[in-house]
Structures are given as C-alpha cells and as structure tokens.
C-alpha cells in the first residue's frame, strides 16, 4: 500500500491527500496514518498534510494546530488560576482559633 502511494507521489509530488487517495485507491485515513507514523515525510510533499486531532484543520507537524494548542494551554491556565483563587478565598474565609 505504501509502495502504491510512493509511486503516485513520484509521478506528482504536489498531490493533495484527496488526490493521492483517489490515484492510489488508498483510504485517506490510511494515508494520514502513514504521515503520523513517519513513513511519509511531509517535507518531500508540499501539499500533503495531517489533520489536527481537535479541529481537523491541516497541519504539517505534531498532532494539533497552533490555535488548538493555544486554546488548551489557555484553558489549563484559567483552570489553575480559578483553583488558586478558590483556595485563596477559602483561606481568607476561614480563621484559625487558638486553644487557650
């Protein structure tokens, strides 16, 4: 299967995932798995792309696009900040009493 893909790309290295799928009769998901596993190097083929795991936008490296990575990082930072504020509020609302 990989050999069929490579032969098609030798004929036209500017094929997109869809064009390659049609020309080689290999499902797009299989092409994506070859890209993910490193069997197809994207730097050799400028129009091939993987998909972001979160939003399915085309990406050239990693598993997520920059926008999704940034959104997740922001969500984590916000959750940590909310947790910190909650702990601070609890600490302010409780007081320590001394036993005499």
mmCIF file of N, CA and C in Angstrom:
data_model
loop_
_atom_site.group_PDB
_atom_site.id
_atom_site.type_symbol
_atom_site.label_atom_id
_atom_site.label_comp_id
_atom_site.label_asym_id
_atom_site.label_seq_id
_atom_site.Cartn_x
_atom_site.Cartn_y
_atom_site.Cartn_z
ATOM 1 N N UNK A 1 0.819 -1.187 0.000
ATOM 2 C CA UNK A 1 0.000 0.000 0.000
ATOM 3 C C UNK A 1 0.872 1.264 0.000
ATOM 4 N N UNK A 2 1.874 1.269 0.857
ATOM 5 C CA UNK A 2 2.787 2.409 0.914
ATOM 6 C C UNK A 2 3.514 2.566 -0.416
ATOM 7 N N UNK A 3 3.850 1.446 -1.032
ATOM 8 C CA UNK A 3 4.547 1.491 -2.329
ATOM 9 C C UNK A 3 3.667 2.156 -3.395
ATOM 10 N N UNK A 4 2.359 1.860 -3.380
ATOM 11 C CA UNK A 4 1.429 2.497 -4.330
ATOM 12 C C UNK A 4 1.412 4.016 -4.133
ATOM 13 N N UNK A 5 1.397 4.414 -2.890
ATOM 14 C CA UNK A 5 1.399 5.846 -2.574
ATOM 15 C C UNK A 5 2.684 6.494 -3.064
ATOM 16 N N UNK A 6 3.805 5.840 -2.778
ATOM 17 C CA UNK A 6 5.099 6.395 -3.191
ATOM 18 C C UNK A 6 5.204 6.511 -4.703
ATOM 19 N N UNK A 7 4.687 5.520 -5.435
ATOM 20 C CA UNK A 7 4.714 5.580 -6.900
ATOM 21 C C UNK A 7 3.894 6.755 -7.422
ATOM 22 N N UNK A 8 2.734 6.982 -6.829
ATOM 23 C CA UNK A 8 1.908 8.117 -7.249
ATOM 24 C C UNK A 8 2.598 9.442 -6.945
ATOM 25 N N UNK A 9 3.256 9.503 -5.799
ATOM 26 C CA UNK A 9 3.945 10.742 -5.429
ATOM 27 C C UNK A 9 5.187 10.986 -6.290
ATOM 28 N N UNK A 10 5.793 9.924 -6.786
ATOM 29 C CA UNK A 10 6.920 10.097 -7.716
ATOM 30 C C UNK A 10 6.450 10.743 -9.015
ATOM 31 N N UNK A 11 5.241 10.400 -9.428
ATOM 32 C CA UNK A 11 4.678 10.982 -10.653
ATOM 33 C C UNK A 11 4.309 12.451 -10.453
ATOM 34 N N UNK A 12 3.781 12.751 -9.259
ATOM 35 C CA UNK A 12 3.368 14.127 -8.976
ATOM 36 C C UNK A 12 3.504 14.384 -7.477
ATOM 37 N N UNK A 13 4.576 15.016 -7.089
ATOM 38 C CA UNK A 13 4.818 15.239 -5.662
ATOM 39 C C UNK A 13 3.975 16.364 -5.082
ATOM 40 N N UNK A 14 3.189 17.034 -5.924
ATOM 41 C CA UNK A 14 2.328 18.130 -5.470
ATOM 42 C C UNK A 14 0.877 17.698 -5.284
ATOM 43 N N UNK A 15 0.646 16.415 -5.095
ATOM 44 C CA UNK A 15 -0.714 15.910 -4.884
ATOM 45 C C UNK A 15 -1.184 16.234 -3.465
ATOM 46 N N UNK A 16 -2.483 16.482 -3.339
ATOM 47 C CA UNK A 16 -3.082 16.647 -2.016
ATOM 48 C C UNK A 16 -3.461 15.265 -1.490
ATOM 49 N N UNK A 17 -3.881 15.200 -0.242
ATOM 50 C CA UNK A 17 -4.290 13.925 0.344
ATOM 51 C C UNK A 17 -5.430 13.292 -0.464
ATOM 52 N N UNK A 18 -6.408 14.106 -0.849
ATOM 53 C CA UNK A 18 -7.565 13.602 -1.583
ATOM 54 C C UNK A 18 -7.163 13.080 -2.963
ATOM 55 N N UNK A 19 -6.327 13.841 -3.666
ATOM 56 C CA UNK A 19 -5.864 13.410 -4.994
ATOM 57 C C UNK A 19 -5.057 12.121 -4.882
ATOM 58 N N UNK A 20 -4.229 12.034 -3.879
ATOM 59 C CA UNK A 20 -3.421 10.843 -3.671
ATOM 60 C C UNK A 20 -4.300 9.642 -3.340
ATOM 61 N N UNK A 21 -5.315 9.859 -2.546
ATOM 62 C CA UNK A 21 -6.235 8.789 -2.190
ATOM 63 C C UNK A 21 -6.954 8.241 -3.424
ATOM 64 N N UNK A 22 -7.413 9.139 -4.260
ATOM 65 C CA UNK A 22 -8.095 8.716 -5.493
ATOM 66 C C UNK A 22 -7.144 7.988 -6.440
ATOM 67 N N UNK A 23 -5.947 8.538 -6.622
ATOM 68 C CA UNK A 23 -4.997 7.962 -7.579
ATOM 69 C C UNK A 23 -4.464 6.607 -7.125
ATOM 70 N N UNK A 24 -4.321 6.413 -5.832
ATOM 71 C CA UNK A 24 -3.719 5.167 -5.334
ATOM 72 C C UNK A 24 -4.739 4.183 -4.776
ATOM 73 N N UNK A 25 -6.001 4.592 -4.688
ATOM 74 C CA UNK A 25 -7.072 3.766 -4.107
ATOM 75 C C UNK A 25 -6.775 3.379 -2.662
ATOM 76 N N UNK A 26 -6.099 4.266 -1.960
ATOM 77 C CA UNK A 26 -5.805 4.063 -0.539
ATOM 78 C C UNK A 26 -6.673 5.050 0.239
ATOM 79 N N UNK A 27 -7.379 4.573 1.269
ATOM 80 C CA UNK A 27 -8.247 5.478 2.034
ATOM 81 C C UNK A 27 -7.460 6.638 2.665
ATOM 82 N N UNK A 28 -8.083 7.806 2.741
ATOM 83 C CA UNK A 28 -7.402 8.971 3.327
ATOM 84 C C UNK A 28 -6.902 8.732 4.761
ATOM 85 N N UNK A 29 -7.654 7.947 5.541
ATOM 86 C CA UNK A 29 -7.227 7.648 6.912
ATOM 87 C C UNK A 29 -5.924 6.855 6.930
ATOM 88 N N UNK A 30 -5.755 5.998 5.954
ATOM 89 C CA UNK A 30 -4.521 5.199 5.871
ATOM 90 C C UNK A 30 -3.337 6.102 5.487
ATOM 91 N N UNK A 31 -3.584 7.035 4.578
ATOM 92 C CA UNK A 31 -2.536 7.994 4.203
ATOM 93 C C UNK A 31 -2.148 8.814 5.426
ATOM 94 N N UNK A 32 -3.155 9.240 6.178
ATOM 95 C CA UNK A 32 -2.897 10.005 7.406
ATOM 96 C C UNK A 32 -2.074 9.186 8.399
ATOM 97 N N UNK A 33 -2.370 7.904 8.517
ATOM 98 C CA UNK A 33 -1.601 7.069 9.458
ATOM 99 C C UNK A 33 -0.153 6.913 8.995
ATOM 100 N N UNK A 34 0.073 6.869 7.686
ATOM 101 C CA UNK A 34 1.455 6.815 7.177
ATOM 102 C C UNK A 34 2.197 8.118 7.496
ATOM 103 N N UNK A 35 1.483 9.231 7.402
ATOM 104 C CA UNK A 35 2.094 10.527 7.735
ATOM 105 C C UNK A 35 2.424 10.565 9.221
ATOM 106 N N UNK A 36 1.456 10.166 10.061
ATOM 107 C CA UNK A 36 1.646 10.180 11.515
ATOM 108 C C UNK A 36 2.800 9.296 11.952
ATOM 109 N N UNK A 37 2.919 8.144 11.334
ATOM 110 C CA UNK A 37 3.961 7.195 11.750
ATOM 111 C C UNK A 37 5.332 7.559 11.185
ATOM 112 N N UNK A 38 5.382 8.551 10.295
ATOM 113 C CA UNK A 38 6.651 8.983 9.736
ATOM 114 C C UNK A 38 7.062 8.225 8.480
ATOM 115 N N UNK A 39 6.194 7.369 7.985
ATOM 116 C CA UNK A 39 6.515 6.623 6.765
ATOM 117 C C UNK A 39 6.448 7.508 5.531
ATOM 118 N N UNK A 40 5.643 8.567 5.601
ATOM 119 C CA UNK A 40 5.605 9.592 4.556
ATOM 120 C C UNK A 40 6.114 10.887 5.163
ATOM 121 N N UNK A 41 7.167 11.408 4.621
ATOM 122 C CA UNK A 41 7.756 12.647 5.126
ATOM 123 C C UNK A 41 7.126 13.837 4.412
ATOM 124 N N UNK A 42 6.504 14.713 5.161
ATOM 125 C CA UNK A 42 5.789 15.842 4.565
ATOM 126 C C UNK A 42 6.704 16.849 3.892
ATOM 127 N N UNK A 43 7.949 16.938 4.336
ATOM 128 C CA UNK A 43 8.845 17.927 3.718
ATOM 129 C C UNK A 43 9.141 17.591 2.259
ATOM 130 N N UNK A 44 8.943 16.350 1.871
ATOM 131 C CA UNK A 44 9.133 15.957 0.476
ATOM 132 C C UNK A 44 7.915 16.285 -0.396
ATOM 133 N N UNK A 45 6.758 16.439 0.244
ATOM 134 C CA UNK A 45 5.495 16.606 -0.489
ATOM 135 C C UNK A 45 4.746 17.813 0.073
ATOM 136 N N UNK A 46 4.863 18.956 -0.590
ATOM 137 C CA UNK A 46 4.354 20.216 -0.032
ATOM 138 C C UNK A 46 2.846 20.306 0.159
ATOM 139 N N UNK A 47 2.048 19.524 -0.547
ATOM 140 C CA UNK A 47 0.599 19.646 -0.422
ATOM 141 C C UNK A 47 -0.038 18.559 0.435
ATOM 142 N N UNK A 48 0.759 17.611 0.894
ATOM 143 C CA UNK A 48 0.229 16.612 1.815
ATOM 144 C C UNK A 48 0.181 17.220 3.207
ATOM 145 N N UNK A 49 -0.793 16.785 3.992
ATOM 146 C CA UNK A 49 -0.915 17.306 5.353
ATOM 147 C C UNK A 49 -1.599 16.281 6.241
ATOM 148 N N UNK A 50 -1.307 16.378 7.517
ATOM 149 C CA UNK A 50 -2.017 15.609 8.532
ATOM 150 C C UNK A 50 -3.194 16.460 8.984
ATOM 151 N N UNK A 51 -4.003 15.964 9.914
ATOM 152 C CA UNK A 51 -5.123 16.739 10.435
ATOM 153 C C UNK A 51 -4.946 16.957 11.929
ATOM 154 N N UNK A 52 -5.363 18.113 12.381
ATOM 155 C CA UNK A 52 -5.381 18.408 13.812
ATOM 156 C C UNK A 52 -6.340 17.432 14.488
ATOM 157 N N UNK A 53 -5.926 16.868 15.614
ATOM 158 C CA UNK A 53 -6.778 15.917 16.334
ATOM 159 C C UNK A 53 -8.048 16.554 16.885
ATOM 160 N N UNK A 54 -8.013 17.838 17.081
ATOM 161 C CA UNK A 54 -9.137 18.510 17.719
ATOM 162 C C UNK A 54 -10.104 19.136 16.711
ATOM 163 N N UNK A 55 -9.577 19.849 15.716
ATOM 164 C CA UNK A 55 -10.463 20.596 14.798
ATOM 165 C C UNK A 55 -10.379 20.120 13.340
ATOM 166 N N UNK A 56 -9.497 19.178 13.047
ATOM 167 C CA UNK A 56 -9.313 18.612 11.704
ATOM 168 C C UNK A 56 -8.786 19.584 10.662
ATOM 169 N N UNK A 57 -8.189 20.699 11.087
ATOM 170 C CA UNK A 57 -7.530 21.584 10.133
ATOM 171 C C UNK A 57 -6.234 20.930 9.684
ATOM 172 N N UNK A 58 -5.769 21.240 8.474
ATOM 173 C CA UNK A 58 -4.496 20.667 8.006
ATOM 174 C C UNK A 58 -3.320 21.164 8.847
ATOM 175 N N UNK A 59 -2.429 20.251 9.182
ATOM 176 C CA UNK A 59 -1.209 20.604 9.913
ATOM 177 C C UNK A 59 -0.024 19.911 9.251
ATOM 178 N N UNK A 60 1.146 20.454 9.442
ATOM 179 C CA UNK A 60 2.351 19.879 8.849
ATOM 180 C C UNK A 60 3.204 19.134 9.869
ATOM 181 N N UNK A 61 2.974 19.370 11.158
ATOM 182 C CA UNK A 61 3.742 18.656 12.170
ATOM 183 C C UNK A 61 2.938 18.563 13.457
ATOM 184 N N UNK A 62 3.301 17.624 14.308
ATOM 185 C CA UNK A 62 2.619 17.455 15.580
ATOM 186 C C UNK A 62 1.268 16.791 15.414
ATOM 187 N N UNK A 63 0.436 16.959 16.436
ATOM 188 C CA UNK A 63 -0.894 16.350 16.406
ATOM 189 C C UNK A 63 -2.017 17.379 16.494
ATOM 190 N N UNK A 64 -1.653 18.641 16.798
ATOM 191 C CA UNK A 64 -2.655 19.697 16.883
ATOM 192 C C UNK A 64 -2.139 20.969 16.244
ATOM 193 N N UNK A 65 -3.077 21.767 15.737
ATOM 194 C CA UNK A 65 -2.713 23.059 15.157
ATOM 195 C C UNK A 65 -2.374 24.037 16.284
ATOM 196 N N UNK A 66 -1.734 25.113 15.934
ATOM 197 C CA UNK A 66 -1.313 26.108 16.914
ATOM 198 C C UNK A 66 -2.500 26.701 17.665
ATOM 199 N N UNK A 67 -3.594 26.954 16.971
ATOM 200 C CA UNK A 67 -4.772 27.542 17.616
ATOM 201 C C UNK A 67 -5.331 26.609 18.691
ATOM 202 N N UNK A 68 -5.404 25.324 18.417
ATOM 203 C CA UNK A 68 -5.924 24.371 19.404
ATOM 204 C C UNK A 68 -4.961 24.214 20.576
ATOM 205 N N UNK A 69 -3.656 24.165 20.288
ATOM 206 C CA UNK A 69 -2.669 24.082 21.375
ATOM 207 C C UNK A 69 -2.788 25.290 22.291
ATOM 208 N N UNK A 70 -2.901 26.470 21.696
ATOM 209 C CA UNK A 70 -3.013 27.706 22.467
ATOM 210 C C UNK A 70 -4.288 27.703 23.295
ATOM 211 N N UNK A 71 -5.392 27.261 22.700
ATOM 212 C CA UNK A 71 -6.672 27.215 23.415
ATOM 213 C C UNK A 71 -6.589 26.276 24.611
ATOM 214 N N UNK A 72 -5.995 25.122 24.442
ATOM 215 C CA UNK A 72 -5.863 24.165 25.546
ATOM 216 C C UNK A 72 -4.960 24.730 26.638
ATOM 217 N N UNK A 73 -3.859 25.347 26.252
ATOM 218 C CA UNK A 73 -2.963 25.950 27.239
ATOM 219 C C UNK A 73 -3.679 27.064 28.011
ATOM 220 N N UNK A 74 -4.459 27.879 27.313
ATOM 221 C CA UNK A 74 -5.219 28.943 27.967
ATOM 222 C C UNK A 74 -6.262 28.364 28.926
ATOM 223 N N UNK A 75 -6.939 27.290 28.497
ATOM 224 C CA UNK A 75 -7.937 26.644 29.350
ATOM 225 C C UNK A 75 -7.295 26.097 30.626
ATOM 226 N N UNK A 76 -6.129 25.481 30.483
ATOM 227 C CA UNK A 76 -5.420 24.948 31.649
ATOM 228 C C UNK A 76 -4.994 26.082 32.569
ATOM 229 N N UNK A 77 -4.447 27.149 31.995
ATOM 230 C CA UNK A 77 -4.023 28.298 32.804
ATOM 231 C C UNK A 77 -5.209 28.910 33.540
ATOM 232 N N UNK A 78 -6.351 29.030 32.868
ATOM 233 C CA UNK A 78 -7.551 29.580 33.507
ATOM 234 C C UNK A 78 -8.042 28.675 34.633
ATOM 235 N N UNK A 79 -8.026 27.368 34.401
ATOM 236 C CA UNK A 79 -8.457 26.425 35.438
ATOM 237 C C UNK A 79 -7.541 26.500 36.654
ATOM 238 N N UNK A 80 -6.239 26.581 36.415
ATOM 239 C CA UNK A 80 -5.296 26.701 37.529
ATOM 240 C C UNK A 80 -5.492 28.013 38.289
ATOM 241 N N UNK A 81 -5.752 29.087 37.570
ATOM 242 C CA UNK A 81 -5.998 30.382 38.204
ATOM 243 C C UNK A 81 -7.281 30.342 39.037
ATOM 244 N N UNK A 82 -8.334 29.720 38.500
ATOM 245 C CA UNK A 82 -9.590 29.597 39.248
ATOM 246 C C UNK A 82 -9.381 28.767 40.517
ATOM 247 N N UNK A 83 -8.598 27.715 40.399
ATOM 248 C CA UNK A 83 -8.299 26.873 41.558
ATOM 249 C C UNK A 83 -7.520 27.669 42.612
ATOM 250 N N UNK A 84 -6.553 28.450 42.169
ATOM 251 C CA UNK A 84 -5.767 29.275 43.082
ATOM 252 C C UNK A 84 -6.645 30.301 43.786
ATOM 253 N N UNK A 85 -7.533 30.943 43.026
ATOM 254 C CA UNK A 85 -8.439 31.932 43.617
ATOM 255 C C UNK A 85 -9.397 31.291 44.621
ATOM 256 N N UNK A 86 -9.877 30.110 44.302
ATOM 257 C CA UNK A 86 -10.782 29.407 45.205
ATOM 258 C C UNK A 86 -10.076 29.068 46.513
ATOM 259 N N UNK A 87 -8.850 28.568 46.416
ATOM 260 C CA UNK A 87 -8.080 28.249 47.623
ATOM 261 C C UNK A 87 -7.818 29.505 48.447
ATOM 262 N N UNK A 88 -7.522 30.603 47.768
ATOM 263 C CA UNK A 88 -7.271 31.870 48.455
ATOM 264 C C UNK A 88 -8.535 32.354 49.163
ATOM 265 N N UNK A 89 -9.677 32.247 48.491
ATOM 266 C CA UNK A 89 -10.944 32.649 49.095
ATOM 267 C C UNK A 89 -11.272 31.809 50.329
ATOM 268 N N UNK A 90 -11.040 30.514 50.218
ATOM 269 C CA UNK A 90 -11.303 29.620 51.344
ATOM 270 C C UNK A 90 -10.382 29.975 52.509
ATOM 271 N N UNK A 91 -9.130 30.236 52.205
ATOM 272 C CA UNK A 91 -8.160 30.579 53.240
ATOM 273 C C UNK A 91 -8.551 31.901 53.920
ATOM 274 N N UNK A 92 -9.063 32.855 53.179
ATOM 275 C CA UNK A 92 -9.470 34.139 53.747
ATOM 276 C C UNK A 92 -10.734 34.014 54.590
ATOM 277 N N UNK A 93 -11.621 33.104 54.205
ATOM 278 C CA UNK A 93 -12.894 32.949 54.905
ATOM 279 C C UNK A 93 -12.790 32.078 56.154
ATOM 280 N N UNK A 94 -11.751 31.355 56.272
ATOM 281 C CA UNK A 94 -11.573 30.540 57.472
ATOM 282 C C UNK A 94 -10.578 31.229 58.375
ATOM 283 N N UNK A 95 -10.760 31.073 59.628
ATOM 284 C CA UNK A 95 -9.821 31.675 60.563
ATOM 285 C C UNK A 95 -9.383 30.600 61.530
ATOM 286 N N UNK A 96 -8.265 30.805 62.052
ATOM 287 C CA UNK A 96 -7.701 29.837 62.975
ATOM 288 C C UNK A 96 -7.994 30.290 64.393
ATOM 289 N N UNK A 97 -8.465 29.413 65.162
ATOM 290 C CA UNK A 97 -8.677 29.741 66.566
ATOM 291 C C UNK A 97 -7.613 29.057 67.400
ATOM 292 N N UNK A 98 -7.195 29.741 68.439
ATOM 293 C CA UNK A 98 -6.188 29.172 69.315
ATOM 294 C C UNK A 98 -6.881 28.561 70.516
ATOM 295 N N UNK A 99 -6.397 27.460 70.872
ATOM 296 C CA UNK A 99 -6.882 26.852 72.119
ATOM 297 C C UNK A 99 -6.160 27.506 73.277
ATOM 298 N N UNK A 100 -6.881 27.921 74.277
ATOM 299 C CA UNK A 100 -6.255 28.582 75.420
ATOM 300 C C UNK A 100 -6.118 27.681 76.578
#
